[in-house]
Phi, psi and omega in degrees: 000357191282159194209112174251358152359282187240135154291153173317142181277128174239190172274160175315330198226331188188178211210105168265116182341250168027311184250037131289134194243131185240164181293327184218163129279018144293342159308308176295343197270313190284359154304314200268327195269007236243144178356174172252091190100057164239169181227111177308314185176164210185116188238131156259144178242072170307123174261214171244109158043046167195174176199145185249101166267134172239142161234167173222128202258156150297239168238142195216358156319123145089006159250176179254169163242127201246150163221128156257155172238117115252154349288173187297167176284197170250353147231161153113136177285094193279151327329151167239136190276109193263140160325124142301110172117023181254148170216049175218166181196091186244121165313168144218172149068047178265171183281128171293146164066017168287136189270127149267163166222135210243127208217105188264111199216142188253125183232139193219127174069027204076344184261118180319159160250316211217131159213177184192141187218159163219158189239181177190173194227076137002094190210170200277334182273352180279132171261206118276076186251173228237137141315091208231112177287096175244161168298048165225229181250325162296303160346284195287016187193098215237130169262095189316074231273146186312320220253003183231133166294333203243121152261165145216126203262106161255172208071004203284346228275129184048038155249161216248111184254105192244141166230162164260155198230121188230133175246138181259354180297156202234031195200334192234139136325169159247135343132044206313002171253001234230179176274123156238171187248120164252138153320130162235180183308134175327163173252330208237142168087145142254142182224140182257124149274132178240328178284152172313157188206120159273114214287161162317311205277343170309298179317315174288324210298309216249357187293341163236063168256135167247119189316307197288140174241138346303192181247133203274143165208136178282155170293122172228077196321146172287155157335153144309295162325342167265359211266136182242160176241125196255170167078230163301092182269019191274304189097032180280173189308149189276345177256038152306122180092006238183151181274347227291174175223087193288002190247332188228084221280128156225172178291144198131301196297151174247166164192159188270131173250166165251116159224160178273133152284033150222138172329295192330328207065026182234042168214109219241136151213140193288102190240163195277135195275040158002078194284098183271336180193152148280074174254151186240152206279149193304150216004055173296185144273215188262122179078021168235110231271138182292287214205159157233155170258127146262157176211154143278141185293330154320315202261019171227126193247163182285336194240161175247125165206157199017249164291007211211147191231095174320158162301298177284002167273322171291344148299317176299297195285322166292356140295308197291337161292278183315350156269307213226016176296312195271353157284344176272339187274330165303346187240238172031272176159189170253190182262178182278152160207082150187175168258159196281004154265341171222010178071000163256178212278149144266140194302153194279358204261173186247110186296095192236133161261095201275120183205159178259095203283137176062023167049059150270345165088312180228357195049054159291318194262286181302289179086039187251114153297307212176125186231118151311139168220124184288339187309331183270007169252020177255138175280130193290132225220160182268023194203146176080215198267135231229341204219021174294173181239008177062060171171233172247103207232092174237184198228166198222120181276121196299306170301343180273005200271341192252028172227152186189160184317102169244070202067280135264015204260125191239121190229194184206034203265347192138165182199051144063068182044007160252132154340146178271145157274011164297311172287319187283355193276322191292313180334307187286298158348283205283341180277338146318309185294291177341283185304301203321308191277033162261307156322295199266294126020261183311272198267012169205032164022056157241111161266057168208066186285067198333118171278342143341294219264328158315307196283335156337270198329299192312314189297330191289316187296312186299330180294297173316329197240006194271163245355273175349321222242349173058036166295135161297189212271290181330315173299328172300155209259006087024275232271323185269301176337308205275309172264008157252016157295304121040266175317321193207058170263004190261355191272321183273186186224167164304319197241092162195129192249126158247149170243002129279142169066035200287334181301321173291315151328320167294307174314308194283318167300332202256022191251300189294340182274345201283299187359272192329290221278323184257334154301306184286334198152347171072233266210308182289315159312292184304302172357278192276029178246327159277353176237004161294161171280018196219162176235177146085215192274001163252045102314308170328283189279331180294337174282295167333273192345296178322299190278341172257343217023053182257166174215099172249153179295134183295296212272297200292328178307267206319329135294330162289342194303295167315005185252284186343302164329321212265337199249155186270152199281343186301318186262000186294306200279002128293239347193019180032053177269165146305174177191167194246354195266044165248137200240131188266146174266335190138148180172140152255005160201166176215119164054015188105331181290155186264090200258179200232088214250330176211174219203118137230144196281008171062194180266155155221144185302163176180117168252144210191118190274146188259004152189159191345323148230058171072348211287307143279170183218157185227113168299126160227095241276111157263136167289132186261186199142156185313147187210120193253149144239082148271141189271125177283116189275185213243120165268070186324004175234020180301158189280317198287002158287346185304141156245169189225130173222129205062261173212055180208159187232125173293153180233129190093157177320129185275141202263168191228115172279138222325109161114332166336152122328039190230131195264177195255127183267163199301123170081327163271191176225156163254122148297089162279143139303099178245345171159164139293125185264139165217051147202163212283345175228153180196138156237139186245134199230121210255131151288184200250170187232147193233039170223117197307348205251002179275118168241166162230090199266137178248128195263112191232129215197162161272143195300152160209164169299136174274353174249028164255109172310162177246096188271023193268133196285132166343131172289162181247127157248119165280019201227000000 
């Protein structure tokens, strides 16, 4: 994968040795080692009746260097004898739309040694355009047009200069093999690349790596058609054998669930079910039920450690749902209660099912915390869905309800009768998926739903309720995201759902809705981004608009979002840029918009059996109260954000270096690196792109170490 095509952009006029940054070693062994009399790589740059030629040398001591033109210019004398130790050039006085061919050559004694040739087409629509840098949001920040090759940046002297290779396309890659616009060396100006940078072979090395332990994998439900069934195939009623009563629920009661037998999750089977607790909703009326917890009775234990589950963890999750389940529904929307293929009614409570989802025992292996499947608002049929449970259903995996954290240390032995905030974070999440397909589904019949823009919505609710839910720092949804959002943010696009590597997609949705969300509206945004009529990315911009009353573009939000991504938070918050570093404190409007800033959930009731065989119960009052979402901003250059490369660690999105192998996925970017400027005018000069979805967008900031966190406190909004 090494490509020496383009070098880290250096300067135009001098080079400090020190501050090359190479892709491999084999790059260094071809510095030191490298033949007697060679030439690297060798570039034209069509201009209006002129061409910027660049090269990069071997060892070229005790040869001369030549530049030929055909055909000739109308001045100037040809072969031409180049300065030694120079790797700029500018043609003049060529014909516009004339094919030149520019033949770069090292000669000894007359004799070639080394040539290298490139053409160009001289024409009136490639410019030059000209820049004036100042600190502001126009200043910092320039989008480069397909016909100009050229910038030129005055004011630049000691500023930190980066561009993006940006795809705007919302279905295809760019192509790392395809024509991209790369930086090449300045014609004006120096500029030292001083930041880290990561090579193709960094890249390849680390692409299916996931930062977190254990390693967490989302639910990716199967076909119907793939789904197998062990055991009872009959499709008989599901609480055949059981007492359950769905109308009239007690603790106690059994009934048969389809739960999954395999890591895979595609393999279904029926097992007895236990009704261990009963919450009911805070200041409801009398008997009218939240939720029920189900177990299998093998699997509740006085302790909780791996597969096996306490009494007093199932008080716990079921309190803590039946407090803020309806705060989440104020912001969200409510559920369904029928089933979606045949319109009958279902009970209004929510079913939450505690199993050691993929039967592992310790979750090493399946690693699913907790999943929604919409399959259970369908009636099971003899063709089509097989293993539904007929109701409101999502499931929780047990070994992750015991496991935490000792520093680097993973254990799955317990947390003294509380839920892991792992589970809870996921609880609230997978109750998102629920509410969504009642939203999006149901009442505004879009069955097709970008899961990008779902597990968003899901990622947006942990962030709002992650303080309410008394998550620890580490546990916030956040804590995980953002730095391997950081780390791998060039494998996804914003609006991309993968199903390899999907951790990273989580990363890249949930980076860009943190955006949306602290820019647009908080609290009000996310609202009107679930309960609008549209999904995906016109969802997006009709929740903005709506909610700002503005009129923005699906390419301009993604683009500011990618200026966020660009500027370290220290100069955004001069220079007034986006930024992800904002913080909402609490407000009753925005723009006119209504935001939903507290919530109090009162007491709620939890009947909970006190031991294994239900014979007594225990009433229990969760306590209520205001519950704020205000929201925390992000500094993306935060110390506890760092990723490490080579044998240091960066802070902020990591750049990726000039000329790497890497393609742009739909709707993402690549970030580079270029440079420190160090005189007041410097032009940087692009190659050209023949894919109309490519933009190159240019960044100018004050310079910093890439390997110094960015400790600047968040802007505050009451509003």
């Amino acid at each position: 994968m090494r490509n020496n095509k383009f070098l880290a952009l250096i300067s135009s006029l001098a080079i400090m040795a020190a501050s090359f940054s190479f892709t491999s070693c084999e790059d260094i062994l071809n510095i030191i080692f490298a033949p007697l009399g060679t030439l690297n790589s060798f570039e034209a740059f069509p201009l209006s009746n002129s061409a910027y030629l660049t090269w990069t040398n071997g060892a070229i001591s005790s040869y001369s260097l030549y530049l030929d033109v055909s055909p000739r210019p109308t001045t100037g004398t040809y072969p031409l004898r180049i300065t030694e130790n120079n790797n700029y050039l500018m043609v003049d006085n060529l014909q516009n739309g004339e094919t030149y061919t520019f033949t770069l050559y090292l000669s000894s004694n007359g004799e070639v040694v080394s040539s290298k040739t490139a053409t160009a087409i001289p024409s009136s629509s490639y410019t030059i355009d000209p820049h004036e840098y100042n600190a502001t949001s126009s200043g910092s920040f320039i989008e480069v047009p397909a016909n100009t090759v050229a910038v030129r940046i005055t004011g630049a002297n000691g500023k930190h200069i980066s561009y993006a290779n940006v795809n705007t396309s919302t279905s295809s890659a760019i192509s790392a093999t395809s024509v991209r616009r790369y930086a090449s060396p300045a014609s004006a100006g120096t500029i030292s690349p001083n930041v880290i940078s990561r090579s193709a072979e960094e890249v390849s090395e680390e692409s299916n790596t996931e930062l977190s332990a254990p390693v967490i994998k989302n639910f990716i439900p199967p076909s119907f058609s793939d789904v197998k069934i062990i055991g009872d195939n009959s499709r008989v009623a599901y609480s055949s054998g059981g007492s359950f009563n769905p109308s009239n629920p007690q603790v106690g009661q059994t009934r048969m669930i389809y739960v999954d037998q395999d890591v895979n999750l595609e393999t279904y089977g029926l097992e007895s079910m236990k009704l261990y607790a009963i919450g009911y909703k805070p200041n409801g009326t009398e008997n009218e039920i939240a939720c029920l917890v189900w177990a299998r009775q093998s699997d509740v234990d006085d302790s909780s450690r791996d597969s096996k589950i306490s009494l007093g963890v199932i008080r716990d999750i079921t309190e803590k749902f039946v407090k803020y389940y309806q705060f989440e529904e104020r912001i969200f929307g409510g559920t369904y209660n029928k089933l979606y293929n045949t319109g009958e009614s279902i009970p209004s409570y929510v079913n939450i099912v505690l199993w050691d989802i993929g039967k592992d025992k310790t979750s090493g292996n399946c690693g699913v915390v907790g999943y929604f499947w919409a399959k259970d608002y369908y009636k099971n049929m003899t063709s089509g869905v097989r293993n539904s449970n007929e109701g409101k259903f999502f499931y929780i995996d047990i070994p992750f309800c015991n496991y935490r954290r000792i520093g680097d240390y993973v254990s799955y032995d317990g947390n003294d009768n509380t839920v892991s905030d792992t589970v809870i974070s996921t609880l609230f999440h997978e109750y998102q998926h629920m509410i969504d397909f009642n939203t999006k589904t149901i009442n505004h019949n879009i069955t097709n739903v970008d899961t990008w823009y779902n597990e968003m919505l899901s990622m947006l609710c942990e962030d709002l309720m992650g303080d309410a839910l008394g998550l620890e720092e580490r546990e916030k949804v956040y804590a995980g995201r953002i730095p391997n959002f950081n780390g791998y943010y060039y494998y996804s696009g914003a609006a991309q759902y993968l199903s390899s590597n999907s951790w990273v997609s989580y990363a890249t949705a949930y980076s860009f809705g943190s955006f949306l969300m602290r820019n647009y509206g908080g609290t009000a945004l996310v609202r009107e981004m679930s309960i609008n009529a549209y999904a995906g990315r016109e969802s997006v911009v009709n929740a903005v608009n709506a909610v700002n009353g503005i009129n923005r573009t699906w390419n301009g939000l993604l683009q500011e979002y990618i200026q966020a991504c660009a500027f370290r938070a220290a100069y955004a918050k001069t220079a007034h840029l986006p930024t992800h570093n904002i913080t909402h404190t609490g407000g009753t409007t925005y723009n006119g918009g209504t935001w939903i800033e507290s919530f109090n959930v009162g007491n709620a009731q939890i009947l909970i059996a006190c031991d294994t065989n239900a014979s007594t119960y225990d009433n229990v009052n969760a306590t209520g109260g205001t519950v704020s979402t205000a929201v925390t901003g992000l500094n993306l250059w935060k110390s506890s954000y760092g990723n490490a490369v080579s044998s240091s660690t960066y802070y902020g999105p990591i750049p990726v270096k000039i000329g790497a192998e890497i393609d742009v996925q739909p709707t993402g970017f690549v970030m580079h690196s270029i440079g420190k400027a160090n005189s007041n005018d410097v032009t940087l000069f692009f190659t050209s792109s023949s894919n109309s979805n490519e933009k190159l967008l240019v960044f100018i900031q004050d310079d910093y170490s890439a390997t110094t966190a960015d400790s600047t406190d968040p802007e505050s909004r009451s509003n």
